[in-house]
Coordinates of C-alpha atoms and ligand atoms in Angstrom, one line a residue:
M1 CA 15.6 25.1 21.8
T2 CA 12.6 26.0 19.5
T3 CA 10.0 23.4 18.6
P4 CA 10.8 21.8 15.3
R5 CA 8.4 22.7 12.4
I6 CA 7.7 19.7 10.2
A7 CA 5.6 19.6 7.1
V8 CA 4.1 16.4 5.5
I9 CA 3.2 16.8 1.8
G10 CA 0.3 14.4 1.0
T11 CA -1.9 13.0 3.7
G12 CA -2.9 9.8 1.9
T13 CA -1.8 6.3 3.1
I14 CA 1.7 7.1 4.3
G15 CA 1.3 10.8 5.0
S16 CA -1.7 10.4 7.3
Q17 CA 0.2 7.8 9.4
T18 CA 3.3 10.0 9.4
L19 CA 1.3 13.0 10.6
W20 CA -0.4 10.9 13.3
Q21 CA 3.0 9.8 14.6
L22 CA 4.5 13.3 14.5
S23 CA 1.4 14.7 16.3
K24 CA 2.4 12.5 19.3
L25 CA 5.9 13.8 19.4
D26 CA 7.5 17.1 20.4
C27 CA 7.1 19.1 17.2
E28 CA 4.7 21.4 15.2
A29 CA 3.3 19.2 12.5
T30 CA 1.5 20.5 9.3
G31 CA 0.0 18.5 6.5
Y32 CA -0.8 19.5 3.0
E33 CA -3.4 17.5 1.0
L34 CA -4.3 18.0 -2.7
F35 CA -7.8 16.7 -2.0
S36 CA -9.1 15.6 1.4
P37 CA -7.9 12.7 3.7
G38 CA -9.7 9.5 2.6
H39 CA -10.2 10.4 -1.1
S40 CA -10.2 7.8 -3.8
R41 CA -8.0 9.5 -6.5
G42 CA -4.6 8.1 -5.5
A43 CA -3.4 4.7 -4.3
A44 CA -5.9 4.2 -1.5
G45 CA -9.4 3.8 -2.9
G46 CA -11.6 0.7 -3.4
E47 CA -12.7 0.0 0.2
S48 CA -10.2 -2.8 1.0
R49 CA -6.5 -3.6 1.2
L50 CA -4.9 -6.9 2.2
F51 CA -3.0 -7.1 5.5
R52 CA -0.9 -10.2 5.9
H53 CA 1.9 -11.5 8.1
I54 CA 3.2 -14.0 5.5
E55 CA 6.2 -12.4 3.8
I56 CA 6.8 -13.4 0.1
E57 CA 9.7 -11.2 -0.9
D58 CA 12.1 -10.4 1.9
L59 CA 12.2 -11.8 5.5
Q60 CA 13.6 -8.4 6.7
Y61 CA 10.0 -7.3 6.5
Q62 CA 8.8 -9.8 9.1
P63 CA 9.4 -7.5 12.1
I64 CA 8.0 -4.6 10.2
L65 CA 4.8 -6.5 9.7
E66 CA 4.7 -7.3 13.4
R67 CA 5.2 -3.7 14.3
A68 CA 2.5 -2.7 11.7
D69 CA 0.1 -5.0 13.4
E70 CA 0.7 -3.3 16.8
L71 CA 0.3 0.2 15.3
W72 CA -3.0 -0.7 13.6
K73 CA -4.2 -1.9 17.1
D74 CA -2.9 1.3 18.7
L75 CA -4.8 3.5 16.2
E76 CA -7.9 1.4 16.7
A77 CA -7.5 1.7 20.5
A78 CA -6.8 5.5 20.4
T79 CA -9.9 6.2 18.3
G80 CA -12.4 3.4 19.2
L81 CA -12.8 2.6 15.5
K82 CA -12.4 -0.8 13.7
L83 CA -10.0 -0.3 10.8
R84 CA -9.4 -4.0 9.8
D85 CA -11.3 -7.2 9.6
I86 CA -9.0 -10.1 10.7
S87 CA -10.6 -13.0 8.8
G88 CA -7.5 -14.9 7.8
A89 CA -6.2 -14.9 4.3
L90 CA -4.7 -17.4 1.8
T91 CA -1.4 -17.3 0.0
F92 CA -1.1 -19.5 -3.2
S93 CA 2.4 -20.1 -4.4
A94 CA 3.9 -22.6 -7.0
E95 CA 6.4 -24.9 -5.3
S96 CA 9.1 -23.8 -7.9
A97 CA 8.5 -20.1 -7.4
P98 CA 11.2 -18.1 -5.5
A99 CA 8.5 -16.6 -3.4
T100 CA 7.6 -20.0 -2.0
R101 CA 10.9 -20.5 -0.3
I102 CA 10.5 -17.1 1.5
A103 CA 6.8 -17.8 2.3
L104 CA 7.7 -21.2 3.9
Q105 CA 10.5 -19.6 5.9
S106 CA 8.1 -16.9 7.0
A107 CA 5.6 -19.6 7.9
V108 CA 8.2 -21.2 10.2
L109 CA 8.7 -17.9 12.0
L110 CA 4.9 -17.5 12.4
G111 CA 4.4 -21.0 13.9
D112 CA 0.9 -21.9 14.8
R113 CA -0.4 -18.6 13.4
V114 CA -0.3 -20.2 9.9
E115 CA -1.3 -23.5 8.3
V116 CA 0.5 -24.8 5.3
M117 CA -1.6 -27.0 2.9
T118 CA -1.1 -28.9 -0.3
A119 CA -3.2 -27.8 -3.2
A120 CA -5.5 -30.8 -2.7
E121 CA -6.1 -30.0 1.0
A122 CA -6.8 -26.4 0.2
K123 CA -9.2 -27.4 -2.6
S124 CA -11.3 -29.5 -0.1
R125 CA -11.3 -26.7 2.5
F126 CA -11.7 -23.7 0.1
P127 CA -13.5 -25.2 -3.0
M128 CA -14.1 -21.7 -4.6
Y129 CA -10.4 -21.5 -5.5
E130 CA -8.9 -23.5 -8.3
T131 CA -5.3 -24.3 -7.8
D132 CA -2.4 -25.6 -9.9
P133 CA -1.4 -29.1 -8.7
D134 CA 2.1 -27.9 -7.7
E135 CA 0.9 -25.0 -5.6
I136 CA 1.2 -24.9 -1.8
V137 CA -1.4 -22.8 0.1
I138 CA -0.8 -21.0 3.4
L139 CA -3.6 -19.9 5.7
D140 CA -2.4 -16.8 7.5
K141 CA -4.8 -16.6 10.5
G142 CA -3.9 -13.1 11.6
A143 CA -4.3 -11.6 8.1
G144 CA -7.4 -9.8 6.7
T145 CA -8.9 -6.8 5.2
I146 CA -7.8 -3.2 5.9
F147 CA -10.4 -0.4 5.4
P148 CA -8.2 2.1 3.6
E149 CA -10.3 5.2 3.3
K150 CA -11.5 4.9 6.9
T151 CA -7.9 4.3 8.1
I152 CA -6.6 7.4 6.4
R153 CA -9.5 9.5 7.6
T154 CA -9.0 8.2 11.1
A155 CA -5.2 8.7 11.2
A156 CA -5.7 12.3 9.9
A157 CA -8.4 13.0 12.4
A158 CA -6.3 11.6 15.2
A159 CA -3.4 13.9 14.1
N160 CA -5.8 16.8 14.1
A161 CA -7.0 15.9 17.6
N162 CA -3.4 15.9 18.8
G163 CA -2.9 19.5 17.4
A164 CA -1.5 18.9 13.9
T165 CA -2.9 21.2 11.2
I166 CA -3.9 19.9 7.7
H167 CA -4.4 22.2 4.8
T168 CA -6.9 20.4 2.6
E169 CA -7.6 21.0 -1.1
A170 CA -4.1 22.5 -1.1
R171 CA -1.6 21.6 -3.9
V172 CA 2.0 22.0 -3.0
T173 CA 3.7 23.3 -6.1
D174 CA 7.2 24.0 -5.0
I175 CA 9.7 22.7 -2.4
V176 CA 13.0 24.4 -2.1
Q177 CA 15.9 23.8 0.3
D178 CA 17.1 27.2 1.6
G179 CA 20.0 26.8 4.0
D180 CA 18.9 24.8 7.0
E181 CA 15.2 25.4 6.2
V182 CA 12.9 24.1 3.5
A183 CA 10.3 26.4 1.8
V184 CA 7.0 24.9 0.8
T185 CA 4.7 26.7 -1.6
A186 CA 1.0 25.8 -1.8
D187 CA -1.7 27.9 -3.5
G188 CA 0.8 30.8 -3.9
Q189 CA 1.7 30.9 -0.1
T190 CA 5.1 30.0 1.1
E191 CA 5.9 28.6 4.5
R192 CA 9.3 27.6 6.0
Y193 CA 9.9 24.4 7.9
D194 CA 12.9 22.7 9.6
R195 CA 12.2 19.4 7.8
V196 CA 9.7 18.3 5.1
I197 CA 8.4 14.8 4.4
V198 CA 7.0 14.2 1.0
A199 CA 4.4 11.4 0.8
A200 CA 2.8 12.3 -2.5
G201 CA 2.2 8.8 -3.9
A202 CA 1.8 8.7 -7.7
W203 CA 2.3 12.5 -7.8
T204 CA 5.8 12.3 -6.4
A205 CA 7.6 12.7 -9.8
T206 CA 5.3 15.5 -10.8
L207 CA 6.1 17.5 -7.6
L208 CA 9.8 16.5 -7.4
P209 CA 11.1 15.9 -11.0
D210 CA 14.5 14.7 -9.6
M211 CA 12.6 11.7 -8.2
A212 CA 11.4 10.6 -11.7
P213 CA 14.4 8.3 -12.5
Y214 CA 13.6 6.3 -9.3
L215 CA 9.9 5.8 -10.0
A216 CA 7.5 4.2 -12.5
T217 CA 4.0 5.6 -12.1
R218 CA 1.2 3.3 -13.0
R219 CA -2.6 3.3 -13.3
V220 CA -3.8 0.2 -11.4
L221 CA -7.2 -1.3 -12.1
S222 CA -9.4 -2.8 -9.4
T223 CA -12.3 -5.0 -10.7
W224 CA -15.2 -6.4 -8.8
F225 CA -16.9 -9.7 -9.8
L226 CA -20.2 -11.1 -8.7
P227 CA -20.7 -14.8 -8.1
R228 CA -22.4 -16.7 -10.9
T229 CA -26.2 -17.2 -10.5
G230 CA -26.8 -19.8 -7.7
E231 CA -23.3 -19.4 -6.3
S232 CA -22.2 -17.3 -3.3
L233 CA -19.0 -16.0 -1.9
E234 CA -19.5 -17.7 1.5
G235 CA -16.3 -19.0 2.9
M236 CA -14.1 -17.0 0.5
L237 CA -11.1 -15.3 2.2
P238 CA -8.9 -12.6 0.9
Y239 CA -6.0 -14.1 -1.0
I240 CA -2.7 -13.4 -2.8
R241 CA -1.2 -15.6 -5.5
T242 CA 2.5 -15.2 -6.3
E243 CA 4.1 -15.1 -9.8
P244 CA 3.7 -16.4 -12.4
N245 CA 0.0 -15.9 -11.9
Y246 CA 0.2 -13.0 -9.6
S247 CA -3.1 -11.7 -8.4
Y248 CA -5.0 -10.9 -5.3
G249 CA -8.6 -10.7 -4.2
L250 CA -10.7 -9.5 -1.3
P251 CA -14.4 -10.2 -0.8
T252 CA -16.4 -6.9 -0.3
V253 CA -17.5 -6.2 3.3
D254 CA -21.2 -6.9 2.4
G255 CA -20.2 -10.3 0.8
L256 CA -21.7 -9.2 -2.6
A257 CA -18.6 -9.4 -4.8
M258 CA -14.9 -10.3 -5.0
K259 CA -12.5 -7.5 -5.8
L260 CA -9.6 -8.6 -7.9
G261 CA -6.3 -7.0 -9.0
L262 CA -3.3 -8.0 -11.0
G263 CA 0.5 -7.2 -10.9
F264 CA 2.8 -4.6 -12.4
A265 CA 3.0 -6.1 -15.9
N266 CA -0.7 -5.4 -16.3
H267 CA -0.7 -1.8 -15.1
L268 CA -0.9 1.1 -17.5
P269 CA 2.2 3.4 -17.5
V270 CA 1.2 7.1 -16.9
D271 CA 3.0 10.3 -16.4
S272 CA 0.7 11.5 -13.6
P273 CA -2.7 10.9 -12.2
D274 CA -3.5 14.5 -13.3
T275 CA -3.4 13.5 -17.0
A276 CA -4.0 9.7 -17.0
R277 CA -6.7 8.0 -19.1
M278 CA -9.6 7.1 -16.8
N279 CA -11.8 5.1 -19.1
V280 CA -11.5 1.3 -19.0
T281 CA -11.4 -0.6 -22.3
D282 CA -12.3 -4.2 -23.0
E283 CA -8.6 -4.8 -23.7
D284 CA -7.8 -3.5 -20.2
L285 CA -10.1 -6.2 -18.8
Q286 CA -8.8 -9.2 -20.7
A287 CA -6.1 -10.4 -18.3
V288 CA -8.3 -10.3 -15.2
R289 CA -11.1 -12.0 -17.0
S290 CA -8.8 -14.8 -18.0
L291 CA -7.7 -15.1 -14.4
V292 CA -11.3 -15.5 -13.3
R293 CA -12.0 -18.2 -15.9
R294 CA -8.8 -20.1 -14.8
F295 CA -8.8 -19.7 -11.0
L296 CA -12.2 -18.5 -9.9
P297 CA -14.8 -20.2 -12.1
H298 CA -17.6 -19.6 -9.5
L299 CA -17.5 -15.9 -10.4
E300 CA -19.0 -14.2 -13.5
D301 CA -16.3 -13.4 -15.9
Y302 CA -17.3 -9.8 -16.6
P303 CA -16.8 -7.3 -13.7
M304 CA -19.7 -5.5 -12.2
R305 CA -17.4 -2.5 -11.3
M306 CA -14.0 -1.3 -12.4
T307 CA -12.0 1.6 -11.1
P308 CA -8.5 2.9 -11.8
Y309 CA -6.2 4.0 -8.9
F310 CA -2.6 5.3 -9.1
E311 CA 0.6 4.0 -7.5
A312 CA 4.3 4.8 -7.8
Y313 CA 6.6 1.8 -8.2
T314 CA 10.3 1.7 -8.0
H315 CA 12.3 -0.3 -10.5
N316 CA 13.2 -3.0 -8.0
R317 CA 10.0 -2.7 -5.9
H318 CA 11.9 -1.5 -2.8
E319 CA 10.2 1.5 -1.4
Y320 CA 12.2 4.8 -1.4
V321 CA 12.5 6.0 2.2
A322 CA 15.4 8.4 2.0
P323 CA 16.4 12.0 1.6
H324 CA 15.7 13.7 -1.7
P325 CA 18.8 13.5 -3.9
G326 CA 19.4 17.2 -3.9
M327 CA 17.6 18.5 -0.7
P328 CA 18.9 17.0 2.6
G329 CA 16.0 18.6 4.6
V330 CA 13.4 16.7 2.5
L331 CA 12.7 13.0 3.4
V332 CA 10.9 11.3 0.5
L333 CA 8.5 8.4 1.1
A334 CA 7.6 6.9 -2.2
G335 CA 7.4 3.9 -4.5
F336 CA 5.5 1.6 -2.3
S337 CA 5.1 -0.6 -5.3
G338 CA 1.6 -2.0 -4.8
K339 CA 2.2 -3.3 -1.3
G340 CA 2.5 -0.3 1.0
F341 CA -0.8 -0.1 2.8
K342 CA -0.1 -2.9 5.3
T343 CA 3.2 -1.4 6.5
S344 CA 2.1 2.3 6.3
P345 CA 1.8 2.8 10.1
V346 CA 5.4 1.7 10.5
I347 CA 6.7 3.8 7.6
G348 CA 5.0 6.7 9.4
E349 CA 6.6 5.9 12.7
I350 CA 10.1 5.5 11.1
A351 CA 9.8 8.8 9.1
A352 CA 8.5 10.8 12.1
R353 CA 11.4 9.5 14.3
E354 CA 14.0 9.9 11.6
V355 CA 13.2 13.6 11.0
L356 CA 13.2 14.4 14.7
G357 CA 16.5 12.5 15.2
L358 CA 14.9 10.0 17.7
E359 CA 15.9 6.4 18.2
Q360 CA 13.8 4.0 16.1
K361 CA 11.4 1.7 17.8
I362 CA 12.5 -1.2 15.6
D363 CA 15.6 -1.9 13.6
A364 CA 14.8 0.0 10.3
K365 CA 18.2 0.6 9.0
F366 CA 17.7 -1.4 5.8
L367 CA 14.5 0.6 4.9
L368 CA 16.3 4.0 5.3
D369 CA 19.1 3.0 2.9
G370 CA 18.5 5.0 -0.2
Q371 CA 21.0 2.8 -2.1
R372 CA 18.4 0.0 -2.1
V373 CA 16.4 1.7 -4.8
R374 CA 17.8 1.4 -8.3
V375 CA 17.7 4.4 -10.6
Q376 CA 16.6 3.7 -14.1
D377 CA 15.8 5.9 -17.1
L378 CA 12.2 5.4 -18.1
Ligands
LIG401 C1 -5.5 -1.0 -6.6 C2 -4.4 -1.1 -5.5 C3 -4.5 -2.2 -4.6 C4 -3.5 -2.3 -3.6 N1 -3.6 -3.4 -2.8 C5 -2.8 -3.4 -1.7 C6 -3.0 -4.4 -0.7 O1 -3.9 -5.2 -0.8 N2 -2.2 -4.3 0.4 C7 -1.2 -3.4 0.6 O2 -0.5 -3.4 1.6 N3 -1.0 -2.5 -0.4 C8 -1.8 -2.5 -1.5 N4 -1.6 -1.5 -2.4 C9 -0.5 -0.5 -2.3 C10 -0.9 0.6 -1.3 O3 -2.3 0.9 -1.4 C11 0.0 1.8 -1.7 O4 1.3 1.3 -1.7 C12 -0.2 2.9 -0.8 O5 -1.6 3.3 -0.7 C13 0.6 4.1 -1.3 O6 0.5 5.2 -0.4 P1 1.0 6.7 -0.7 O7 0.8 7.4 0.5 O8 2.3 6.6 -1.4 O9 0.0 7.2 -1.8 P2 -1.5 7.9 -1.6 O10 -2.3 7.1 -0.6 O11 -2.1 8.0 -3.0 O12 -1.2 9.2 -1.0 C14 -0.6 10.3 -1.7 C15 -1.3 11.6 -1.2 O13 -0.5 12.7 -1.6 C16 -1.5 13.7 -2.1 N5 -0.7 14.6 -2.9 C17 -0.1 14.3 -4.1 N6 0.5 15.4 -4.6 C18 0.3 16.4 -3.7 C19 0.7 17.8 -3.7 N7 1.4 18.3 -4.7 N8 0.3 18.6 -2.7 C20 -0.5 18.0 -1.7 N9 -0.9 16.7 -1.6 C21 -0.5 15.9 -2.7 C22 -2.5 12.9 -2.8 O14 -3.7 13.6 -2.9 C23 -2.7 11.7 -1.9 O15 -3.6 11.9 -0.9 C24 -2.5 -1.4 -3.5 C25 -2.4 -0.3 -4.4 C26 -3.4 -0.1 -5.4 C27 -3.3 1.0 -6.3

């Protein structure tokens, strides 16, 4: 039997992990990247992403997060590089919010790896965070900050070291199923593969127009806030707050500022990162500034830095990990809906094993069910 030839389109968050996993298996793996692994023009810039074990949407992700934790450690061990800072992180959730029930069930599963506090207890331990009186707060001790650009760079380099090829600054313009093979065209050159995995993030609907009904592409703003004069960020942990005041924050590695972000309702709809507006208006900043005044009054309420990134969402926020609707040889990994960094190593493992027909390491059937993702006309 000949060695299977597999292409991965996009070596960002998901594609770099997929290529790393493929590079450890029996196949010839080739990546195509529009820019260069670790760039900041897609979903992965801004120096930090939250890793957490507490699940707030669906307990089926609990084993996925456990496996993700193992794979982060594997990549760190394989390369000798530190890719996360496990500092602990806080989850704030209103008692009446649906997410709270799931978070508390998740807390039971995690046992002594978490601490559940009342708002008053949290306020005395973490005085920098204002809370609503009906909120509960969960300290997730194994959570922390992922270094996204470094992770992508590292996974891509590890794949290279294992023999995978990456074409950088190469835009794939066409993917066509041709019998049992798939033809991939980049910069006017066409190559044929046995299977193709598309991990093109916010560019997915541009590259594969048939995917557009599944996806809502958004410009997502990250904003960095300094502490007020005389205040410091000491003792501040990364956090996430569930709806109705959804937000998240991560202190910068140097402790200088707190990076904050909001949820889907505050993101700008865009057709593609290629054509999106990049300037940030005062109106764009209003919601996050209100959040600071309400919940983080130790911070200045005007950001010292603001940068747009790009993410593909699905309409029900379930990631699309399934064959392309019209091309059975193309596996599409898209729509990670603002939460896909933490699980990216597992998605890479699942995708690599799926295209090679290998048994999965964990039960991932629910993730591979394309029916989970609702189609909606935009
Ligand atoms: C501001 C922000 C904050 C977030 N915070 C968190 C968090 O705290 N925790 C968490 O778990 N998740 C978080 N997320 C979500 C997470 O970062 C994303 O879900 C994840 O990065 C998506 O990965 P991706 O591979 O789909 O996209 P990307 O990482 O953008 O990768 C897509 C890649 O495909 C390449 N590409 C596109 N088109 C082509 C083409 N035609 N040819 C070749 N290459 C192509 C691009 O250049 C890019 O490198 C956040 C997202 C954003 C935007």
